[in-house]
Coordinates of C-alpha atoms in Angstrom, one line a residue:
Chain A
X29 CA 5.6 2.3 1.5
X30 CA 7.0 0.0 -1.2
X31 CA 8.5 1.9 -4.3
X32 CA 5.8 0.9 -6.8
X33 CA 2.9 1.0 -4.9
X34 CA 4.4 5.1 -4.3
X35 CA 4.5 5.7 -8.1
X36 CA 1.3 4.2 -8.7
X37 CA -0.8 5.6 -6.0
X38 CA 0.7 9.4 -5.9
X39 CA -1.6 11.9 -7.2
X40 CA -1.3 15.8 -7.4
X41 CA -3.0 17.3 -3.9
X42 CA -4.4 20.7 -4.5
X43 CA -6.8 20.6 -1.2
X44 CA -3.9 20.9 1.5
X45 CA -4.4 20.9 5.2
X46 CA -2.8 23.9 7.6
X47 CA -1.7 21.1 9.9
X48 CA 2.1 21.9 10.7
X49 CA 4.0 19.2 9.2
X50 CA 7.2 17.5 11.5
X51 CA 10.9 19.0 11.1
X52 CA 11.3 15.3 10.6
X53 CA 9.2 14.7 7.5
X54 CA 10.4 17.8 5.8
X55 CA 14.2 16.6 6.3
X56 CA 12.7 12.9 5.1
X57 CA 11.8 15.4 1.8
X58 CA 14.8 17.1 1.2
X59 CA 16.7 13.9 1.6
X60 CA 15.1 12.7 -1.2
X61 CA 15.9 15.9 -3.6
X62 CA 19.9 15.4 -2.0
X63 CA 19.7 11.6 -3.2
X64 CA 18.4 12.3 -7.1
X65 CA 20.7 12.0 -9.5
X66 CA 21.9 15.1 -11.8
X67 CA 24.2 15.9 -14.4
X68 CA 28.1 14.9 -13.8
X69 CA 27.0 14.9 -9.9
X70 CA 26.7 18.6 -10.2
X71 CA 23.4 19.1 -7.8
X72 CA 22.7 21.9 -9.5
X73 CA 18.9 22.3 -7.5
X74 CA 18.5 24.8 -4.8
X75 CA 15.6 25.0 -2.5
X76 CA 13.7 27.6 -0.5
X77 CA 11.6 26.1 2.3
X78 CA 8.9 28.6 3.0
X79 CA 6.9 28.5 6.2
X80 CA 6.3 32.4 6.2
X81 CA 2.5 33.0 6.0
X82 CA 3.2 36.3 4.5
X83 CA 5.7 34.7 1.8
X84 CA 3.4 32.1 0.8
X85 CA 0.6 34.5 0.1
X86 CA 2.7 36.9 -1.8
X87 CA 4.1 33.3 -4.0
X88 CA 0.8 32.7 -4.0
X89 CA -0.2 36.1 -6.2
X90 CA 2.3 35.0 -8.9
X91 CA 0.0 32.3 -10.3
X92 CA -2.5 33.6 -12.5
X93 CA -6.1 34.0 -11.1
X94 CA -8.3 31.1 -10.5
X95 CA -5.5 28.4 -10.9
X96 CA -6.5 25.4 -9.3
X97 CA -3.3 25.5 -6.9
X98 CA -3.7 28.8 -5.4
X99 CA -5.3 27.7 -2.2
X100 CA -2.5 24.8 -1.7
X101 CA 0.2 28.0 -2.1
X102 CA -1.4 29.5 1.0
X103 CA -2.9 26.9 3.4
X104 CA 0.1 24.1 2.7
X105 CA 2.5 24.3 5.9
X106 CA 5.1 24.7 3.8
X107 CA 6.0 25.6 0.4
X108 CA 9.6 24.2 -1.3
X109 CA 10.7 26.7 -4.2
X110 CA 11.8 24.7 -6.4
X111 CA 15.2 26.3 -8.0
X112 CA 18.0 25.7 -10.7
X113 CA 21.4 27.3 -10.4
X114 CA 22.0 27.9 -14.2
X115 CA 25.6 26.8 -15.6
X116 CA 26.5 24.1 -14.4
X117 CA 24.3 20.8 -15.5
X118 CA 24.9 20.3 -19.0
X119 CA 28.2 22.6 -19.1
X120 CA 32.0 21.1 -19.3
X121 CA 34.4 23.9 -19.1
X122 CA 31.5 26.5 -19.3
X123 CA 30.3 25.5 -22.3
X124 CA 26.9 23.3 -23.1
X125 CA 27.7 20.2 -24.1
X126 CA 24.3 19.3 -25.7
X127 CA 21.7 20.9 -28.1
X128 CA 19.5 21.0 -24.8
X129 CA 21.7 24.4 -23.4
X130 CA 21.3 24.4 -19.8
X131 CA 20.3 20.7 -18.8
X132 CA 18.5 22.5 -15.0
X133 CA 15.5 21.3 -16.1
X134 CA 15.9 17.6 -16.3
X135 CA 17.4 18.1 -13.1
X136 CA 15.0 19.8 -11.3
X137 CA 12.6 17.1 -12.5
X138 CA 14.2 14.7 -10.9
X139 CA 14.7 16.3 -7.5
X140 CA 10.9 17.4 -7.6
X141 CA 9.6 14.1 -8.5
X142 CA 11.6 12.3 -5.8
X143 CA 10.1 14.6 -3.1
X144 CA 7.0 14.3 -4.3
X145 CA 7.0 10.4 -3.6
X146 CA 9.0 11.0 -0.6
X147 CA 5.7 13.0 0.6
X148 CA 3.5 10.8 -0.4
X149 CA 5.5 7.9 1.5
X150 CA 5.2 9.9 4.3
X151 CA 1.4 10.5 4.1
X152 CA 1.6 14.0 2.8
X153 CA 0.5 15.6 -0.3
X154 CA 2.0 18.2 -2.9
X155 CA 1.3 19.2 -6.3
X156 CA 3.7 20.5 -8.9
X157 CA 2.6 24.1 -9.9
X158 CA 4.7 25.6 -12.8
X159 CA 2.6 27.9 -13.9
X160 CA 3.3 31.7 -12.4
X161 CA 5.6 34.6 -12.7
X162 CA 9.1 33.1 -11.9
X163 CA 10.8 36.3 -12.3
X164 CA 8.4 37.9 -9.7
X165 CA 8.6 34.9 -7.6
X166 CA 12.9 35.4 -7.8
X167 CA 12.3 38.7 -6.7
X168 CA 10.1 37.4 -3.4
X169 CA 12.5 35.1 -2.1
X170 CA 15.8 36.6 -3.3
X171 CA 17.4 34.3 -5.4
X172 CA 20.4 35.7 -7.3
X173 CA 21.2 36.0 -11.4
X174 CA 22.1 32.7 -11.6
X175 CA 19.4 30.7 -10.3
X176 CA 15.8 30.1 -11.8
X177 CA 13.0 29.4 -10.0
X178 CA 11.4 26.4 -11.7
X179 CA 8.4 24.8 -9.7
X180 CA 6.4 25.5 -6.3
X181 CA 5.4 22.5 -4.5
X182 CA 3.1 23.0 -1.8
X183 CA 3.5 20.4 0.9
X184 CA 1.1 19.1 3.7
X185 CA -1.6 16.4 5.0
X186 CA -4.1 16.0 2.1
X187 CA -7.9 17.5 2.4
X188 CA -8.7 15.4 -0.4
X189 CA -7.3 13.1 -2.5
X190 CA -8.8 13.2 -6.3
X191 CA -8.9 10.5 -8.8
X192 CA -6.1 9.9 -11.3
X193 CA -6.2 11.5 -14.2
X194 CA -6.1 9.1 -17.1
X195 CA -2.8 8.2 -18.7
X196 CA -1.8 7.0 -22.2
X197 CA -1.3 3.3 -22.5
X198 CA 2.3 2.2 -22.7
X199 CA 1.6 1.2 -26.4
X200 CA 0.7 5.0 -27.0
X201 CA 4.2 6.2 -26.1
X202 CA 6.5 3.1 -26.1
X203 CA 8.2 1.2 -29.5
X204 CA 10.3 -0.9 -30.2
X205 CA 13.9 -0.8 -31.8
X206 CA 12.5 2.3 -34.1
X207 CA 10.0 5.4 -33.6
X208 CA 6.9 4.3 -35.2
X209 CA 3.7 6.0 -34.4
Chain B
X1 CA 11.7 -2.0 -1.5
X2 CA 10.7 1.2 0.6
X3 CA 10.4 4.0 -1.1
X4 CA 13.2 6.1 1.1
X5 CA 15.5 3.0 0.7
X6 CA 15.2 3.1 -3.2
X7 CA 15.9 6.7 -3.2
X8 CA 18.8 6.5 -1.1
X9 CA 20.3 3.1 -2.5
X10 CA 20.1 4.0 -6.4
X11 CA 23.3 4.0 -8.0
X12 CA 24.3 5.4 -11.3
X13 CA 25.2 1.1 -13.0
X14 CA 27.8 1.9 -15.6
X15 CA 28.8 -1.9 -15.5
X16 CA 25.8 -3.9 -16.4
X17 CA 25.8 -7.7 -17.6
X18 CA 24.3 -8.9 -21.0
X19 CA 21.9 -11.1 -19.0
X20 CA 18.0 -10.5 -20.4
X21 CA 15.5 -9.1 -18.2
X22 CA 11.7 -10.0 -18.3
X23 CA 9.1 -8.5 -20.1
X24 CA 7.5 -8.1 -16.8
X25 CA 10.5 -6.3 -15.3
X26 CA 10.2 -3.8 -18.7
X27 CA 6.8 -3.1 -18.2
X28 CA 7.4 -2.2 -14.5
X29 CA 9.6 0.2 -15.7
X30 CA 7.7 1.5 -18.7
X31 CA 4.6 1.7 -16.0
X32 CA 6.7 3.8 -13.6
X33 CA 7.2 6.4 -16.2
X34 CA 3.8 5.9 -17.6
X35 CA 2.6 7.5 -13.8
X36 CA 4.8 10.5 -13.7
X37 CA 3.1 13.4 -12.8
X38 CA 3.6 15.9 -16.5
X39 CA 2.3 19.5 -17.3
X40 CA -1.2 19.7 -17.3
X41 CA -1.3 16.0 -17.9
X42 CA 0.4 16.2 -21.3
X43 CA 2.7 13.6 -20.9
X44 CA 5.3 14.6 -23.7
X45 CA 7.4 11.6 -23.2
X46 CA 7.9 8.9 -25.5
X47 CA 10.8 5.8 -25.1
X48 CA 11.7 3.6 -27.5
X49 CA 13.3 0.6 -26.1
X50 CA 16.0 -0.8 -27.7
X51 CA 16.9 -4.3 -27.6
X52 CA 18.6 -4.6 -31.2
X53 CA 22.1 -5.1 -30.7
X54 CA 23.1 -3.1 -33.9
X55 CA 21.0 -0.5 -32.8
X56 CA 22.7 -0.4 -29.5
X57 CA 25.8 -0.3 -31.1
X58 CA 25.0 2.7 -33.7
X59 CA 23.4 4.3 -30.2
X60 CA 27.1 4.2 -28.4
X61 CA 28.8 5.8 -31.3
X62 CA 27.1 8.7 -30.3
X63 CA 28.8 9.1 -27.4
X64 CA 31.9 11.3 -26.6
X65 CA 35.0 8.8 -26.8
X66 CA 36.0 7.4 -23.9
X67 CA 32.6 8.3 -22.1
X68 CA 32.5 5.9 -18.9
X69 CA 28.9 4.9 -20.2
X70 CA 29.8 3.4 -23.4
X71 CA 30.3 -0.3 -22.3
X72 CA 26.6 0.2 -20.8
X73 CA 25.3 0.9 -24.0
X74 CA 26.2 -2.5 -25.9
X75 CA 26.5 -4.6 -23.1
X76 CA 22.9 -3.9 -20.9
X77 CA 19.9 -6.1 -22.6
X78 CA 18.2 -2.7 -23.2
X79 CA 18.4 0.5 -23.7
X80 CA 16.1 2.7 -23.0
X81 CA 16.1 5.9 -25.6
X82 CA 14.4 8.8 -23.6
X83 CA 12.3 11.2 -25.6
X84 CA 10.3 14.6 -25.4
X85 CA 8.0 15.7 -27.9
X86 CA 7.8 19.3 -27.5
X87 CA 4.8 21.6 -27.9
X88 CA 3.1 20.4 -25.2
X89 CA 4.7 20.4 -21.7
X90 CA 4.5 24.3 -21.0
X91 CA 1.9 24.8 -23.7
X92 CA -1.3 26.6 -23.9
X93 CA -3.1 27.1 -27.2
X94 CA 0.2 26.6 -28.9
X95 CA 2.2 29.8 -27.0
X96 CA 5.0 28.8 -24.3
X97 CA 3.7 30.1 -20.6
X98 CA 6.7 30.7 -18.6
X99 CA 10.2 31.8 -19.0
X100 CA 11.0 28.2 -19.4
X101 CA 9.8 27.9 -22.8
X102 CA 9.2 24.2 -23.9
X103 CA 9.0 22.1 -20.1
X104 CA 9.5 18.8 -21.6
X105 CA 13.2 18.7 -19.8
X106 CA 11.2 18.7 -16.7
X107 CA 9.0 16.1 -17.3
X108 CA 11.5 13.6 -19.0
X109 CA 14.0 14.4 -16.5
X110 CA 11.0 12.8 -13.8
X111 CA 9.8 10.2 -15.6
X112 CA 13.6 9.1 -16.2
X113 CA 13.6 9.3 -12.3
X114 CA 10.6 6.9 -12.1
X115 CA 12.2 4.5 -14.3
X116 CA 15.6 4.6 -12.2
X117 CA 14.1 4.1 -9.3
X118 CA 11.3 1.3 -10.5
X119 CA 14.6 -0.3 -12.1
X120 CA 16.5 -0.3 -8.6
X121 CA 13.7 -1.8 -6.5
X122 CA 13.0 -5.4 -9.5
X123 CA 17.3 -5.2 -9.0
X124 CA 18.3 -3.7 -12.1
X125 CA 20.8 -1.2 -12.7
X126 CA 20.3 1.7 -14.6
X127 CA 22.5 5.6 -15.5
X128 CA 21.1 8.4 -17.3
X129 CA 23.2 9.4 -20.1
X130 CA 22.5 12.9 -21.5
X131 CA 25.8 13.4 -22.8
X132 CA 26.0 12.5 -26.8
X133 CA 25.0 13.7 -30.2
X134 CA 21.3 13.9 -29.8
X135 CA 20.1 14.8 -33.6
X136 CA 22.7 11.5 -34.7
X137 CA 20.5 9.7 -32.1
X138 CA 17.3 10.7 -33.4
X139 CA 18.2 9.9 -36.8
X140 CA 19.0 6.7 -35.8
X141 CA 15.8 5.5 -34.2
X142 CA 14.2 7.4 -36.7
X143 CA 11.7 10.4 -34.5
X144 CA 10.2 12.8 -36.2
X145 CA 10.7 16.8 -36.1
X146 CA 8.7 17.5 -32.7
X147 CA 10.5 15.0 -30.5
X148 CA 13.7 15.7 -28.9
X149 CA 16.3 12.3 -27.8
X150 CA 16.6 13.7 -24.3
X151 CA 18.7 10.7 -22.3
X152 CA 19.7 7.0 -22.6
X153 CA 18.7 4.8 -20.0
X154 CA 20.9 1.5 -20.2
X155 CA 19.0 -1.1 -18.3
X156 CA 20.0 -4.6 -17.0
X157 CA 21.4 -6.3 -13.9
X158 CA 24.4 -4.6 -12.3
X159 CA 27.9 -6.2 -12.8
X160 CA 29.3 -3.9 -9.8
X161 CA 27.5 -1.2 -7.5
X162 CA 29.8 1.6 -7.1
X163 CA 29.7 3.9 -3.6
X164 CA 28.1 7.0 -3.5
X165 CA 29.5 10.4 -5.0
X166 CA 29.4 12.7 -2.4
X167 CA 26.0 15.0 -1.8
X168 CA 25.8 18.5 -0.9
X169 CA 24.7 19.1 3.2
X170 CA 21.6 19.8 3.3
X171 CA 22.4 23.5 4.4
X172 CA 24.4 24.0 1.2
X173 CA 20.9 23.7 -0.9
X174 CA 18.5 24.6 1.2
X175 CA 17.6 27.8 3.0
X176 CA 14.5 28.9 4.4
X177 CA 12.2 31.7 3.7
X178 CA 14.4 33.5 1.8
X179 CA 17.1 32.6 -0.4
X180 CA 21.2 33.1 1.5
X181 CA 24.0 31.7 0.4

């Protein structure tokens, strides 16, 4: 799939099919989080693959009730947990370096929106889901002091694909030389 | 270009000519990062694009001395200046939902992603600098209380293509089920 036409025709896929997805395609996926970018080339995302049924369903209970995502959480194939080791992007010498703090975030951004088009060049579907416990969800998969669970993405063929949600015309959020809105 | 190659043949262009780039070319870019996926569609970002040489030049003074980006900074045709406006990303009825706080790291840090890789495949160069005095910055191009200068984006056509830092295995960011290290 050509770069643009990725950008342009991803959406967010909350109606995931069970299907099992290839060892292949999820490699082709974590490729793409290994190939973004981050902060003075210190990688700083870590990733929990979860194919555990049981795992899912207990990630799943994290989000609050009725959020649109929770079926994707348990019927996607897999789940990536999306993670940030603290400390190191942003840091020189172990010290922040900009009024941003910790710069995991931007970071994890990155890596999660390269495997979301990476899925979606592959046929699959995910959806960002950022809303849930992330200190119960740490506590489910294990993940030590030091790293933050940011983002789930649930990961599978697509049961549906929705409509895109409408976006701001580039004159709402673009200028020119100076900030004028 | 294929998605997967863009992702895997992105560089990090610290050496970019003065040559112009189209208006079509900037509203590729600008449309890439108009179709990021954002919280809850909220779409914090806002870019000013700076093609004002003086501007440029007050931009670079920002910088840490010596910072390998500088020359990027006068010399590409524009520069991108990467914004958040906070409140919104992670937001619901005004009160912060996770343990994130304010999300708009996230979402800048994929919509910077778009524009990199929308960049690479029209055969521009681009790097993300996140490194410099941010508030000096936002005085500059003049944004208001609620939004943050997040990253530069120098943009232009790539005077040399350096090799690839190195990447972390796959096993050394990845595990599955369960987080081990």
């Amino acid at each position: 799939m050509e770069l643009m036409d990725a950008i342009n025709t991803r959406r967010a896929i909350r109606r995931i099919k069970s299907d099992p997805i290839s060892e292949d395609a999820l490699n082709t996926v974590l490729t793409a989080i290994q190939m973004t970018p981050s902060w003075a080339n210190t990688q700083c995302w870590e990733v929990v693959a979860v194919r555990d049924q049981a795992v899912k369903e207990q990630l799943a209970e994290t989000l609050p009730a009725g959020n649109p995502a929770l079926k994707a959480m348990v019927q996607a194939p897999v789940v990536l947990v999306m993670c940030g080791k603290r400390g190191l992007a942003g840091f020189k010498k172990g010290k922040t370096t900009t009024d941003k703090g910790d710069w995991f975030m931007f970071d994890v951004g990155a890596a999660t929106q390269n495997a979301s088009l990476a899925a979606h060049a592959l046929g699959l579907g995910s959806v960002v889901v950022g809303l849930f416990d992330a200190a119960k969800a740490g506590e489910i998969v294990g993940v030590p002091d030091q790293v933050s669970v940011v983002a789930f993405l649930p990961l599978g063929y697509p049961e549906r694909v929705p409509t895109a949600p409408k976006r701001k015309d580039l004159k709402e959020f673009v200028c020119e030389n100076h900030y004028e809105r």
